[in-house]
mmCIF file of C-alpha atoms in Angstrom:
data_model
loop_
_atom_site.group_PDB
_atom_site.id
_atom_site.type_symbol
_atom_site.label_atom_id
_atom_site.label_comp_id
_atom_site.label_asym_id
_atom_site.label_seq_id
_atom_site.Cartn_x
_atom_site.Cartn_y
_atom_site.Cartn_z
ATOM 1 C CA MET A 1 0.406 -0.057 0.053
ATOM 2 C CA GLY A 2 0.950 3.606 -0.863
ATOM 3 C CA HIS A 3 2.106 5.585 -3.647
ATOM 4 C CA LEU A 4 1.623 4.143 -7.338
ATOM 5 C CA GLU A 5 4.667 6.338 -8.845
ATOM 6 C CA SER A 6 7.140 7.999 -7.329
ATOM 7 C CA VAL A 7 6.558 10.308 -4.479
ATOM 8 C CA THR A 8 8.282 13.903 -5.061
ATOM 9 C CA ALA A 9 6.921 16.034 -1.791
ATOM 10 C CA GLN A 10 6.667 15.429 1.700
ATOM 11 C CA VAL A 11 7.089 17.525 5.095
ATOM 12 C CA PHE A 12 5.712 16.537 8.795
ATOM 13 C CA LEU A 13 2.212 17.624 10.125
ATOM 14 C CA ASN A 14 3.404 17.185 13.549
ATOM 15 C CA SER A 15 5.630 14.814 15.593
ATOM 16 C CA ARG A 16 3.255 11.123 14.847
ATOM 17 C CA TYR A 17 2.299 12.569 11.052
ATOM 18 C CA LEU A 18 4.089 12.867 7.348
ATOM 19 C CA ALA A 19 2.409 13.859 4.273
ATOM 20 C CA SER A 20 3.530 12.802 0.912
ATOM 21 C CA GLY A 21 2.639 13.386 -2.279
ATOM 22 C CA SER A 22 3.430 11.378 -5.739
ATOM 23 C CA PHE A 23 2.775 11.693 -9.321
ATOM 24 C CA ASP A 24 0.004 9.992 -9.041
ATOM 25 C CA TYR A 25 -1.784 12.949 -7.688
ATOM 26 C CA ASP A 26 -2.569 11.914 -4.078
ATOM 27 C CA ILE A 27 -1.294 13.231 -0.296
ATOM 28 C CA ILE A 28 -0.608 10.630 1.544
ATOM 29 C CA ILE A 29 -0.968 10.445 5.440
ATOM 30 C CA TRP A 30 1.229 8.236 6.766
ATOM 31 C CA ASP A 31 2.117 7.238 11.102
ATOM 32 C CA ALA A 32 5.120 8.036 11.465
ATOM 33 C CA GLN A 33 5.197 5.840 14.850
ATOM 34 C CA GLN A 34 3.065 2.934 13.081
ATOM 35 C CA GLY A 35 3.975 2.687 9.701
ATOM 36 C CA ILE A 36 0.601 2.856 8.044
ATOM 37 C CA LEU A 37 -0.880 4.642 5.916
ATOM 38 C CA ASN A 38 -3.923 6.220 7.982
ATOM 39 C CA LYS A 39 -5.257 8.395 5.019
ATOM 40 C CA THR A 40 -5.281 9.513 1.828
ATOM 41 C CA LEU A 41 -6.288 12.119 0.065
ATOM 42 C CA ILE A 42 -7.229 12.620 -3.488
ATOM 43 C CA GLY A 43 -8.747 15.906 -5.049
ATOM 44 C CA HIS A 44 -4.759 17.505 -7.383
ATOM 45 C CA GLY A 45 -5.025 16.901 -11.201
ATOM 46 C CA GLY A 46 -1.555 16.331 -11.341
ATOM 47 C CA PRO A 47 1.486 15.269 -9.646
ATOM 48 C CA VAL A 48 2.010 16.717 -6.550
ATOM 49 C CA ARG A 49 5.583 18.988 -6.255
ATOM 50 C CA SER A 50 4.822 20.237 -2.866
ATOM 51 C CA LEU A 51 3.696 20.245 0.780
ATOM 52 C CA ALA A 52 3.736 22.924 3.085
ATOM 53 C CA VAL A 53 2.952 23.010 7.143
ATOM 54 C CA ASP A 54 0.836 26.888 8.057
ATOM 55 C CA SER A 55 0.868 28.011 11.261
ATOM 56 C CA ASN A 56 -2.597 26.540 11.703
ATOM 57 C CA GLY A 57 -1.591 22.926 11.387
ATOM 58 C CA ASP A 58 -3.633 23.039 7.379
ATOM 59 C CA LEU A 59 -1.107 21.119 4.957
ATOM 60 C CA LEU A 60 -0.606 23.156 1.967
ATOM 61 C CA SER A 61 0.326 21.342 -1.251
ATOM 62 C CA GLY A 62 1.232 22.519 -5.151
ATOM 63 C CA SER A 63 0.213 20.777 -8.558
ATOM 64 C CA GLY A 64 1.102 19.976 -11.773
ATOM 65 C CA ASP A 65 -2.222 21.390 -12.125
ATOM 66 C CA PHE A 66 -1.527 24.376 -11.009
ATOM 67 C CA THR A 67 -3.490 25.077 -8.148
ATOM 68 C CA ILE A 68 -2.219 25.391 -4.870
ATOM 69 C CA LYS A 69 -4.156 23.755 -1.866
ATOM 70 C CA ILE A 70 -5.090 24.097 1.977
ATOM 71 C CA TRP A 71 -6.094 21.002 3.045
ATOM 72 C CA ASP A 72 -7.891 20.357 7.010
ATOM 73 C CA VAL A 73 -5.917 17.301 7.491
ATOM 74 C CA ASP A 74 -8.166 16.032 9.921
ATOM 75 C CA SER A 75 -11.071 15.446 7.458
ATOM 76 C CA GLY A 76 -9.359 14.860 4.020
ATOM 77 C CA THR A 77 -11.132 17.481 2.707
ATOM 78 C CA VAL A 78 -10.091 20.501 0.788
ATOM 79 C CA LYS A 79 -10.436 24.152 2.594
ATOM 80 C CA LYS A 80 -9.246 26.604 0.031
ATOM 81 C CA SER A 81 -8.401 25.849 -3.596
#
């Protein structure tokens, strides 16, 4: 289980969770302590090129589809695109 294409970006969300983005257009949230996939965020129409965490703890992603998205990681939804 995991990405179907090369990983292009990664960022720790906190001391437990890691986000990774890929050429498969998805972002996967990993439980780094357990070493397991927690959830998959789907919404980009191109490869995920960059990931960051803002001061509110939201995940920001930039993609080859020319969009930037702000994610609520807990719900797995896009807050703003």
